């Protein structure tokens, strides 16, 4: 799934995450809406986790052995071959981190919105007990 599509879905849900303390039935309905928004955010978070998992799998499946390092191994230059493999592994790891970071940021943002929903529900519960 494209990161811009995920971001726009999250923004739409964030705009719906509101609470107006006016009357009893309205507040109860708003609590249900907040619960629904939180469920949708959790579903989006699962999709983001799947994308992160796919990025990790793709990076782990790529082989750090290059043709050059194999050739150096054959000719007895094991140390140089090891250095080349290590630099290749580091490049793969850096690519993986760069690909994952926007999705990790989205995941953290989703967690913050879910927490915000919980705070709104607590305010609503306080209102209902005092009503």
PDB file of C-alpha atoms in Angstrom, residues 2 7-8 14 24 30 32 35 42 56 60 62-63 71 87 91 99 101 104 123:
ATOM      1  CA  UNK A   2       1.247   3.467  -0.887  1.00  0.00           C
ATOM      2  CA  UNK A   7      -1.393   9.057   5.327  1.00  0.00           C
ATOM      3  CA  UNK A   8      -4.594  10.451   3.793  1.00  0.00           C
ATOM      4  CA  UNK A  14      -7.904  12.212  12.743  1.00  0.00           C
ATOM      5  CA  UNK A  24     -26.077  12.311  27.369  1.00  0.00           C
ATOM      6  CA  UNK A  30     -19.524   9.947  20.174  1.00  0.00           C
ATOM      7  CA  UNK A  32     -19.021   4.639  19.894  1.00  0.00           C
ATOM      8  CA  UNK A  35     -14.187   3.290  19.307  1.00  0.00           C
ATOM      9  CA  UNK A  42      -5.563  -0.397  14.447  1.00  0.00           C
ATOM     10  CA  UNK A  56      12.561  -6.673   6.272  1.00  0.00           C
ATOM     11  CA  UNK A  60      17.116 -10.370   4.401  1.00  0.00           C
ATOM     12  CA  UNK A  62      19.170 -10.249  -0.767  1.00  0.00           C
ATOM     13  CA  UNK A  63      22.551 -11.937  -0.784  1.00  0.00           C
ATOM     14  CA  UNK A  71      36.320 -14.189  -6.896  1.00  0.00           C
ATOM     15  CA  UNK A  87      30.234  -3.217   3.206  1.00  0.00           C
ATOM     16  CA  UNK A  91      24.519  -0.911   2.433  1.00  0.00           C
ATOM     17  CA  UNK A  99      12.681   2.269   3.434  1.00  0.00           C
ATOM     18  CA  UNK A 101      11.517   4.783   8.554  1.00  0.00           C
ATOM     19  CA  UNK A 104       7.665   3.456  11.487  1.00  0.00           C
ATOM     20  CA  UNK A 123     -13.294  12.855  29.296  1.00  0.00           C
TER      21      UNK A 123
END
